[in-house]
C-alpha atoms as a PDB file:
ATOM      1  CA  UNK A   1     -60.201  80.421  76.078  1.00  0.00           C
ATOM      2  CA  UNK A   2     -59.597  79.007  72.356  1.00  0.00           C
ATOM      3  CA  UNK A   3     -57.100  76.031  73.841  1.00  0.00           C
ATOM      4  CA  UNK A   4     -58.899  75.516  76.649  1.00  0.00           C
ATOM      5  CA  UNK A   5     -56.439  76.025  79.093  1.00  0.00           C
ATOM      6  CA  UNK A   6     -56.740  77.324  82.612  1.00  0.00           C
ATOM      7  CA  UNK A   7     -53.598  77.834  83.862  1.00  0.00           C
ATOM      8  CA  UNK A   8     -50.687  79.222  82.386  1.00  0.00           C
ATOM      9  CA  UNK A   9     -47.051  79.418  83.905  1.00  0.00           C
ATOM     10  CA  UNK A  10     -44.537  81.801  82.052  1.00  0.00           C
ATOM     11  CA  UNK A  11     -40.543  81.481  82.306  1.00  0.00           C
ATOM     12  CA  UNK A  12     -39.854  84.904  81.662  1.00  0.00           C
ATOM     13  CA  UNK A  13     -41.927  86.245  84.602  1.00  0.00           C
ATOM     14  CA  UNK A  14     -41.899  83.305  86.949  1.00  0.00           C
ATOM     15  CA  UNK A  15     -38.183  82.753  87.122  1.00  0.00           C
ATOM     16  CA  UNK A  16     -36.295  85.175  89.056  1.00  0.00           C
ATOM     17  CA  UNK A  17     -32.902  85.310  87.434  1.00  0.00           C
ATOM     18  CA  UNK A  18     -31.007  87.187  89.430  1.00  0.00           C
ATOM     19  CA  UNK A  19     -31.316  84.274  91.852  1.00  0.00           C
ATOM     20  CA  UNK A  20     -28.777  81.694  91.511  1.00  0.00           C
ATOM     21  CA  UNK A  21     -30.139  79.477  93.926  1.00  0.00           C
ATOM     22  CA  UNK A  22     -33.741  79.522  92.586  1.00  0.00           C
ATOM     23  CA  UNK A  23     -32.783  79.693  89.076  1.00  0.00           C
ATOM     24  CA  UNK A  24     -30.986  75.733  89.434  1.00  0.00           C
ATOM     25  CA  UNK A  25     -33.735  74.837  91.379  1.00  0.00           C
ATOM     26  CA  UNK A  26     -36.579  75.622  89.256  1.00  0.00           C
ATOM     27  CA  UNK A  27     -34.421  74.391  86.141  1.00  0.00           C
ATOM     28  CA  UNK A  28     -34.194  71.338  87.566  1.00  0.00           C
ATOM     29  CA  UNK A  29     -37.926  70.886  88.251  1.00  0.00           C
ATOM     30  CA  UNK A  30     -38.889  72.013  84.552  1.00  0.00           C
ATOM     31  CA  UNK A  31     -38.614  68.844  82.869  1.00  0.00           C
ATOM     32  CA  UNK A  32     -41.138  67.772  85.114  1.00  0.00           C
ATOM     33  CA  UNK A  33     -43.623  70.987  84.764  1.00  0.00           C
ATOM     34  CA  UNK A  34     -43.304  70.206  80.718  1.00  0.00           C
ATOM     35  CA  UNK A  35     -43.726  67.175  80.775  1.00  0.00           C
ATOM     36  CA  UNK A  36     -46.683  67.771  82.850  1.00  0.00           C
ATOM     37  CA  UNK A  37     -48.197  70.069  80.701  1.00  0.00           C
ATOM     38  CA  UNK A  38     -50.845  70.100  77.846  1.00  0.00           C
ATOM     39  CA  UNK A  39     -48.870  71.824  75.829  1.00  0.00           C
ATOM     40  CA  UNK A  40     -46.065  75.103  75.338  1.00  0.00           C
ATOM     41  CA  UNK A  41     -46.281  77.903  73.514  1.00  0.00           C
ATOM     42  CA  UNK A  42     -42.940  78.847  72.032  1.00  0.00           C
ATOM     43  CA  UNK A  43     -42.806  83.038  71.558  1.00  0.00           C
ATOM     44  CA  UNK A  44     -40.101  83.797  69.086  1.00  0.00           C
ATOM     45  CA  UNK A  45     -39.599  87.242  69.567  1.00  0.00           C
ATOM     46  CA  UNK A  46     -37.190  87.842  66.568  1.00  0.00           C
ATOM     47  CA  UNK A  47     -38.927  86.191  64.154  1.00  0.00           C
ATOM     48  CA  UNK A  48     -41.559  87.347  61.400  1.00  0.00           C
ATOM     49  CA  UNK A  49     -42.231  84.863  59.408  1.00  0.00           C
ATOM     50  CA  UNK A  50     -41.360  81.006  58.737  1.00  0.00           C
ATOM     51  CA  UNK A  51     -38.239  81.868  57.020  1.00  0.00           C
ATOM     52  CA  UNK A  52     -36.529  82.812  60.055  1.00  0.00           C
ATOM     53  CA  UNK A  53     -37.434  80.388  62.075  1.00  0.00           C
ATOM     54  CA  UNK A  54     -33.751  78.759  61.820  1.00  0.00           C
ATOM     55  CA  UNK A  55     -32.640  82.085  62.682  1.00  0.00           C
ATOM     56  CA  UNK A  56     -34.381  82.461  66.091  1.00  0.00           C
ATOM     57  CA  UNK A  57     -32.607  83.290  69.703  1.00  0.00           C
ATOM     58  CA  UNK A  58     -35.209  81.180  71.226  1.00  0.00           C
ATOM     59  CA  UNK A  59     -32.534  78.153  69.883  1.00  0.00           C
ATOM     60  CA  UNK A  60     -29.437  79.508  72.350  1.00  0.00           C
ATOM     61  CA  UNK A  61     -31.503  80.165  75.396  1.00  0.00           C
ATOM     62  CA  UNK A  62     -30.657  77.377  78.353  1.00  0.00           C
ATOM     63  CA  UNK A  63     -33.728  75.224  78.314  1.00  0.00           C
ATOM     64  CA  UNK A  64     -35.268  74.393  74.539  1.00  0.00           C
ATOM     65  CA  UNK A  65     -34.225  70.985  74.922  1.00  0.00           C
ATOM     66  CA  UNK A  66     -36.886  70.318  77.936  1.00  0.00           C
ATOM     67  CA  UNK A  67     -39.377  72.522  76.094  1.00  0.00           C
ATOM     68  CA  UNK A  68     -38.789  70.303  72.901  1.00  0.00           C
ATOM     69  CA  UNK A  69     -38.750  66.613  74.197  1.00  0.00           C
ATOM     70  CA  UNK A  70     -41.162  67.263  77.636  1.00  0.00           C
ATOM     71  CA  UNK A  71     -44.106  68.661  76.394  1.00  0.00           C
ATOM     72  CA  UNK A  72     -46.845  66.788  74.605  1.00  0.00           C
ATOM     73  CA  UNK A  73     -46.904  69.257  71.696  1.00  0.00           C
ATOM     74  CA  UNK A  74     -45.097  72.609  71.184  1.00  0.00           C
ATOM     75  CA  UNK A  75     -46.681  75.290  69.289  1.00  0.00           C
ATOM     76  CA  UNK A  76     -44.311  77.984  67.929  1.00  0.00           C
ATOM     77  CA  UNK A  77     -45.055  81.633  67.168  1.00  0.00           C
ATOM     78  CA  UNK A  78     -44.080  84.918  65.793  1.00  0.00           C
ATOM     79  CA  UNK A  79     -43.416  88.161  67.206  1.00  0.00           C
ATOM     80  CA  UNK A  80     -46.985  89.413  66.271  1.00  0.00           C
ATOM     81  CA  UNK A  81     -48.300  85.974  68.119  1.00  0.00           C
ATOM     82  CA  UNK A  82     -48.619  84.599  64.297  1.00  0.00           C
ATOM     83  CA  UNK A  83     -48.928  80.720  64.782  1.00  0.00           C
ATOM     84  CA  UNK A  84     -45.924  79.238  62.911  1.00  0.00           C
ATOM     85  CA  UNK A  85     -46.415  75.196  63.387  1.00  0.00           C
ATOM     86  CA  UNK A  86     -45.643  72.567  66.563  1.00  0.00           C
ATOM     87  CA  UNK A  87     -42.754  70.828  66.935  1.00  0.00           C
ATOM     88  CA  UNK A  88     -43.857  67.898  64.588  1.00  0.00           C
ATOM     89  CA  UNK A  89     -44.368  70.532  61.788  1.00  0.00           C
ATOM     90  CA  UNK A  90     -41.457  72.002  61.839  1.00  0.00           C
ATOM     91  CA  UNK A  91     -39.219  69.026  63.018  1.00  0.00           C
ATOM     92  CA  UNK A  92     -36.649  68.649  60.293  1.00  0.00           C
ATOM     93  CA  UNK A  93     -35.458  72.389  61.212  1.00  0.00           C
ATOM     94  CA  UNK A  94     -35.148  71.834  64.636  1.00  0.00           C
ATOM     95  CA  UNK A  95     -33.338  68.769  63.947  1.00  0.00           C
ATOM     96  CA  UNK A  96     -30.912  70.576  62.017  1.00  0.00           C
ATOM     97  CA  UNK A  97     -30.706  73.367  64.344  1.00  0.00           C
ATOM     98  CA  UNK A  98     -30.404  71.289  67.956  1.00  0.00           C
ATOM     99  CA  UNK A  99     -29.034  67.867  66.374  1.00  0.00           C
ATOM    100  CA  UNK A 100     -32.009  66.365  67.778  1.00  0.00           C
ATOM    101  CA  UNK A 101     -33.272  63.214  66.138  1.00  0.00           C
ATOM    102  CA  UNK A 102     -36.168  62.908  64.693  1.00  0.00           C
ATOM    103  CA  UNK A 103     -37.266  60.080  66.959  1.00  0.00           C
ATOM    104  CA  UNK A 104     -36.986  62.105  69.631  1.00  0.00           C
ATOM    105  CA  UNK A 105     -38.649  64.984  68.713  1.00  0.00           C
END
């Protein structure tokens, strides 16, 4: 494993939706998973390259806020798994983007 990480825990496929109930349950509890973690890896599904990055869906979903402050780094990446930057890389973007300061980022 080239991070070294054991365990992985996906939103997409470990959230059931559909559920009401367990959906505000387990949103509750992510701040805590994040923060908990080593670090999160940010897919961007609709983006190529760097220059969409501002562009991305990724920035309207419910939860980027925990997966921004929590974690202790956040590495973003393409569509084609292309490593983009973390969080501190790309921070004056997602600034502008979330209204996030700096600080907190």
């Amino acid at each position: 494993m080239r991070d070294g990480i054991n365990y992985v825990w996906l939103d997409t496929c470990c959230i059931d939706r559909s559920n009401s109930t367990e959906l505000s349950e387990v949103i509750n509890l992510m701040h805590k998973w994040y923060q908990q973690s080593d670090v999160c890896y940010a897919y961007l599904h609709n983006v190529s390259d760097l220059s969409e990055f501002t562009k991305s869906d990724w920035f309207t979903r419910g939860w980027p806020l925990q997966e921004l402050i929590a974690p202790k780094k956040v590495n973003f990446f393409t569509k084609d798994w292309r490593f983009l930057g973390t969080q501190e890389d790309l921070m004056a973007p997602i600034s502008g983007i979330t209204g996030i300061s700096h600080t907190i980022l």
